mmCIF file of C-alpha atoms in Angstrom:
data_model
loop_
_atom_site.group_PDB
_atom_site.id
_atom_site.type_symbol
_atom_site.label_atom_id
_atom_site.label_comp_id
_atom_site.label_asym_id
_atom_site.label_seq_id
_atom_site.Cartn_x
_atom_site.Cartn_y
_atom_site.Cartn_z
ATOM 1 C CA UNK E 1 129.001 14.580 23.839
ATOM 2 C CA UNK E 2 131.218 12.503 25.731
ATOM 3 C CA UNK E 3 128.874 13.618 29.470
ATOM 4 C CA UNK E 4 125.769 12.987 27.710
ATOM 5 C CA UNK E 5 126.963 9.721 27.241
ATOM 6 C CA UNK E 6 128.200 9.239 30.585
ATOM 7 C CA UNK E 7 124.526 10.795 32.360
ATOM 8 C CA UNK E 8 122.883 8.615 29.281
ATOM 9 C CA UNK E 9 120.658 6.650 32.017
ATOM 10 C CA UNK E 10 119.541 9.789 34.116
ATOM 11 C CA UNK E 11 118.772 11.571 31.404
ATOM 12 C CA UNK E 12 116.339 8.940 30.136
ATOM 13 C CA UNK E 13 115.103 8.347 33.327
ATOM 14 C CA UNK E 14 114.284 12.217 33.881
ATOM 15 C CA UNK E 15 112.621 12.359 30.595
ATOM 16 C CA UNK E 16 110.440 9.559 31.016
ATOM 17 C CA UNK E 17 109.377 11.349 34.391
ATOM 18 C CA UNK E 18 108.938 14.260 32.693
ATOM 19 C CA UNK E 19 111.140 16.358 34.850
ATOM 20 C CA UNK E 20 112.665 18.486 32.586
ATOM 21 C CA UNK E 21 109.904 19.115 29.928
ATOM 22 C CA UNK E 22 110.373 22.363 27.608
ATOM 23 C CA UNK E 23 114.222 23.076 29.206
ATOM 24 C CA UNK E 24 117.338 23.459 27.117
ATOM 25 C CA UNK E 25 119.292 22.773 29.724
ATOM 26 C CA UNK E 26 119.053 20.559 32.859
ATOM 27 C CA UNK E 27 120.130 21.726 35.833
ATOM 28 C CA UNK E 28 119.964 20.074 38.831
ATOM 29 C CA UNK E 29 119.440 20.689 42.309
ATOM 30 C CA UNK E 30 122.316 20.879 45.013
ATOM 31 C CA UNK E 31 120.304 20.345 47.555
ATOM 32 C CA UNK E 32 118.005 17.777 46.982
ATOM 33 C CA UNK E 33 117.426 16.061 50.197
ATOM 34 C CA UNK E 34 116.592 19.227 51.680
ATOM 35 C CA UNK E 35 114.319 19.959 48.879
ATOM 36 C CA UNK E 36 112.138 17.148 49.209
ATOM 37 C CA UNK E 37 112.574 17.336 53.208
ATOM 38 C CA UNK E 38 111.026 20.770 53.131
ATOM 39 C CA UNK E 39 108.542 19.646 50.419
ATOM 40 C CA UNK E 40 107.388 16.972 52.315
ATOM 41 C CA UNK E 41 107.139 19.134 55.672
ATOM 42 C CA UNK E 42 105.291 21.840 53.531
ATOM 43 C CA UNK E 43 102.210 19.125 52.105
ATOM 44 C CA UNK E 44 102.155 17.887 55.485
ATOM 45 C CA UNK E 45 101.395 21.617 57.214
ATOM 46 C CA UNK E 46 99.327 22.693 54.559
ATOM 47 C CA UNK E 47 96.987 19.095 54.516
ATOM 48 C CA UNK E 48 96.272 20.551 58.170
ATOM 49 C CA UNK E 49 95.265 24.228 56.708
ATOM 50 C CA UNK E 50 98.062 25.768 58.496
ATOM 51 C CA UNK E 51 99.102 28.868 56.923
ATOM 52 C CA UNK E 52 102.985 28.864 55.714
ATOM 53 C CA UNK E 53 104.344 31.664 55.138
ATOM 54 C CA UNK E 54 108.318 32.288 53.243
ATOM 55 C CA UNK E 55 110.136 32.854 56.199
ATOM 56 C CA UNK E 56 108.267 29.776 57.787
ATOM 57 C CA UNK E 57 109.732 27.928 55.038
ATOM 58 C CA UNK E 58 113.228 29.395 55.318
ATOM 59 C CA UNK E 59 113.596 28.516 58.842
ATOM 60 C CA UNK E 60 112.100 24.993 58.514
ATOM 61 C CA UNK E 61 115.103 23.932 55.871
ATOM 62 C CA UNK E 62 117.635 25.528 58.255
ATOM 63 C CA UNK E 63 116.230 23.208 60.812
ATOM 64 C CA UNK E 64 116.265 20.543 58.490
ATOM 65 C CA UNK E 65 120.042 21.484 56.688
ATOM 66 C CA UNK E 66 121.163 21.422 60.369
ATOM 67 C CA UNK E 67 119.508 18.007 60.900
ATOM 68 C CA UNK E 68 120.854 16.271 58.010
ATOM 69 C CA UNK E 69 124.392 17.569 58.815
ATOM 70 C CA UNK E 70 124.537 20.583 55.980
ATOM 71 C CA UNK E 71 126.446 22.911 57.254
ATOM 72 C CA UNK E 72 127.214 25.592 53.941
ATOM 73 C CA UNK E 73 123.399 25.361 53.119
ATOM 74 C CA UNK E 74 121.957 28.840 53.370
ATOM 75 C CA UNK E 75 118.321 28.793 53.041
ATOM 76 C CA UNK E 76 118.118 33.017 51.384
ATOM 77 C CA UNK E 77 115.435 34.782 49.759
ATOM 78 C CA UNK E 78 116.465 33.394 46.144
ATOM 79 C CA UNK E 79 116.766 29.736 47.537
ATOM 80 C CA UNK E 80 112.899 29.880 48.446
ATOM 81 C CA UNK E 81 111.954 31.825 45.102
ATOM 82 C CA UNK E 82 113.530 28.439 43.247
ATOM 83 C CA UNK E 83 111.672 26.218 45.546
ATOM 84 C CA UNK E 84 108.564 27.996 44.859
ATOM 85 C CA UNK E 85 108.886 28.006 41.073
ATOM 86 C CA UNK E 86 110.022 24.252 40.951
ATOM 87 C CA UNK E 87 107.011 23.234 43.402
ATOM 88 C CA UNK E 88 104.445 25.536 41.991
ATOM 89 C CA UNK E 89 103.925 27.384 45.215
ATOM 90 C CA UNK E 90 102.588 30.413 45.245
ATOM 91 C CA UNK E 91 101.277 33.383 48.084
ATOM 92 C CA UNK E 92 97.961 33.890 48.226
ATOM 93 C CA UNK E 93 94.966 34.813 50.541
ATOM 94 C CA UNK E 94 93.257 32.114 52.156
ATOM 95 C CA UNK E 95 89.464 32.082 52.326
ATOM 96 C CA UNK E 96 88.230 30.082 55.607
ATOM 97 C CA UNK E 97 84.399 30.770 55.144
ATOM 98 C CA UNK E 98 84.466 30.413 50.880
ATOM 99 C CA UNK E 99 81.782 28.007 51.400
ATOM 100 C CA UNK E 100 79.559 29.047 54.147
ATOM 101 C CA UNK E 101 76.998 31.173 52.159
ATOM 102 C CA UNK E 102 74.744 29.552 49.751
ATOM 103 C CA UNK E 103 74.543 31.424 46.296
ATOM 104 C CA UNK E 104 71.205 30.844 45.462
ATOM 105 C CA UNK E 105 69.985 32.667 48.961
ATOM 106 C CA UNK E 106 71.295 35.703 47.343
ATOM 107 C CA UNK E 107 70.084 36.208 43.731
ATOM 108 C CA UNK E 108 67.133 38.206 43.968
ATOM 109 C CA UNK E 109 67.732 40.001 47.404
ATOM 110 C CA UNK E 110 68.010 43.367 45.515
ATOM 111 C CA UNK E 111 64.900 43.173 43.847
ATOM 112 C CA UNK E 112 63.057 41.836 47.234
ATOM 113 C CA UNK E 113 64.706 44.319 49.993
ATOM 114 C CA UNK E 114 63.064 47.514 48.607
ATOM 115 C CA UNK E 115 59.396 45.722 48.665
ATOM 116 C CA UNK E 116 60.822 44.561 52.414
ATOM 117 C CA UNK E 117 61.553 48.083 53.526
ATOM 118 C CA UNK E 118 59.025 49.938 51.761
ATOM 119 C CA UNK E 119 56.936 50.119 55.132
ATOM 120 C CA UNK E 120 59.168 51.760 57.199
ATOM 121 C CA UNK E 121 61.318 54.891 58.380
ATOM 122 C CA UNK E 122 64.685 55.629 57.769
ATOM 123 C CA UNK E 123 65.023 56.052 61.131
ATOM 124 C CA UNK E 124 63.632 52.504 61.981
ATOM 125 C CA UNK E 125 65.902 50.848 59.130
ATOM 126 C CA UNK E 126 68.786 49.527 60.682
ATOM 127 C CA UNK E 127 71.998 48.061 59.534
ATOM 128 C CA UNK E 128 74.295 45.700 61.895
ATOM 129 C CA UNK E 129 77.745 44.309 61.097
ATOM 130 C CA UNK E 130 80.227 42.696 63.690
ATOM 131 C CA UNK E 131 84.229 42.399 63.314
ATOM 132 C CA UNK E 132 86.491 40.247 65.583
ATOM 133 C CA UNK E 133 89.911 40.734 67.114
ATOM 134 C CA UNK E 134 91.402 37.400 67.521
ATOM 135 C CA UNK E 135 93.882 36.624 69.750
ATOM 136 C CA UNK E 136 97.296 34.108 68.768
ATOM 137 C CA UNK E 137 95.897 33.979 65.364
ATOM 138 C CA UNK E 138 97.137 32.156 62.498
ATOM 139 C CA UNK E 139 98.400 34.472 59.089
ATOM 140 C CA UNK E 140 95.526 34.425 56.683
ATOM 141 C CA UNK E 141 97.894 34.562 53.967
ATOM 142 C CA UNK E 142 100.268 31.394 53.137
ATOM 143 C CA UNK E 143 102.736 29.794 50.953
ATOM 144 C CA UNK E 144 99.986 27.096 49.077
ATOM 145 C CA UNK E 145 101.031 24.919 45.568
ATOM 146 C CA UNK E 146 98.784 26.268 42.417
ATOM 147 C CA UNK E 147 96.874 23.032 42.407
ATOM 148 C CA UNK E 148 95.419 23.580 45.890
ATOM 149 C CA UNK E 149 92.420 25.538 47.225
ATOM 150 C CA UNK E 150 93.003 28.563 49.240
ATOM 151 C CA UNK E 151 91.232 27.437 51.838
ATOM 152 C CA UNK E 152 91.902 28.527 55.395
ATOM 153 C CA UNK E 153 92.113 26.527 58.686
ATOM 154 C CA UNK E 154 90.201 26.162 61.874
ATOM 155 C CA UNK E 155 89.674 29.496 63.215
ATOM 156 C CA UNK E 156 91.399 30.537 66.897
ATOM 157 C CA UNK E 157 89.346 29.847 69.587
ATOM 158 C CA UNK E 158 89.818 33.101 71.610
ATOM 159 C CA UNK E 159 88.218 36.378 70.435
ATOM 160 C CA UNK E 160 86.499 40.352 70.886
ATOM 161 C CA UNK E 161 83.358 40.945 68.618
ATOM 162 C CA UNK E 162 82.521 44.308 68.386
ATOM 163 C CA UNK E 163 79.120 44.976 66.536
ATOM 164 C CA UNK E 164 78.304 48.205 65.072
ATOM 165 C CA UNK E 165 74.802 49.753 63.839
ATOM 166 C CA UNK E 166 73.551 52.249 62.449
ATOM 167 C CA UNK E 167 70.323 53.677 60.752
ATOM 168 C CA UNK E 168 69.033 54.432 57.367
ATOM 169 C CA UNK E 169 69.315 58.292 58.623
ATOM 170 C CA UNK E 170 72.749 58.062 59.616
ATOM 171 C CA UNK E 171 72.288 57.340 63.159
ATOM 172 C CA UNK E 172 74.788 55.825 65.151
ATOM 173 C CA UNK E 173 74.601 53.440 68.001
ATOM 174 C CA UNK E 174 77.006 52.735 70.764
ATOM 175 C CA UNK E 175 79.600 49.375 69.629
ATOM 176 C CA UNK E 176 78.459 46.677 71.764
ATOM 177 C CA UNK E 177 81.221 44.908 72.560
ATOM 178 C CA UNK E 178 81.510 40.726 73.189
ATOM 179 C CA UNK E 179 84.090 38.784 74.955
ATOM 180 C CA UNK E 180 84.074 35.449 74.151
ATOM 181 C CA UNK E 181 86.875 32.532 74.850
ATOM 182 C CA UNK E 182 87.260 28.987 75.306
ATOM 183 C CA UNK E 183 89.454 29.175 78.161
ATOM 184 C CA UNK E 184 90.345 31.551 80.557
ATOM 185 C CA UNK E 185 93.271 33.696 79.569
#
């Protein structure tokens, strides 16, 4: 009783802000400068659509711990799974081209493609896909908060396409293969 009447004024103030909603027990953070530091550092990287990834996050409060003069801080595995939890930041895959297709392009193409094809050979039906190797690519997966989009970045500039095609009768043709970059290497 007596400490709850001695932290009378924080608790009020953390239940007006809501902090501590549907707890039994507050606990509070050791390191919060470094907690808001990283949090800060985090919005910042992912406002950009930089993928973060855990150890990213790791190493940035390290760098941070060591900047603010911290010297027993140890930035472990269960550190980060507390800062995710009390950030609501989760791992997830990020989608750079969610938006690039329109839906409505799409909704009757099953119905229409056998009327489209109905005029020729197998062996004259072709089918044409492309994949890219990208060099000093970002991860496409990344630490975001639940509240956000996962929504990729700009994609790297440097790249191999490789197309492949093939026929309606199984027929193979040779990968053409396309170099394309910004700048020479």
């Amino acid at each position: 009783m007596k400490k709850i009447i001695k932290e009378k004024d924080l608790i009020l103030k953390e239940y007006e802000d809501f902090k501590f909603r549907g707890v039994k027990r507050m606990r509070h953070e050791k390191y919060v400068n470094i907690n808001e530091a990283v949090l800060e550092w985090f919005k910042t990287v992912r406002a950009k659509k930089i993928p973060v990834s855990g150890p990213m996050i790791q190493h940035k409060a390290k760098e941070l711990a060591d900047a603010l003069g911290i010297e027993n801080f140890s930035a472990s595995n269960g550190w980060l799974d507390r800062f995710r939890i009390r950030n609501n930041i989760t791992f997830r895959s990020l989608c750079g081209e969610a938006a690039d297709v329109d839906p409505s392009l799409c909704e009757d193409w099953q119905e229409r493609l056998p009327l489209l094809l109905a005029g020729y050979d197998d062996e004259d039906i072709f089918n044409m896909d492309e994949t890219a190797l990208f060099f000093r690519g970002l991860p496409n997966k990344s630490m975001i908060q639940k509240s956000e989009e996962a929504r990729g970045g700009k994609i790297p500039k440097e790249w191999l396409t490789i197309s492949f095609c093939v026929s309606a009768a199984r027929e193979k043709e040779k990968p053409l293969v396309i170099w394309r970059c910004q700048t020479k290497l």
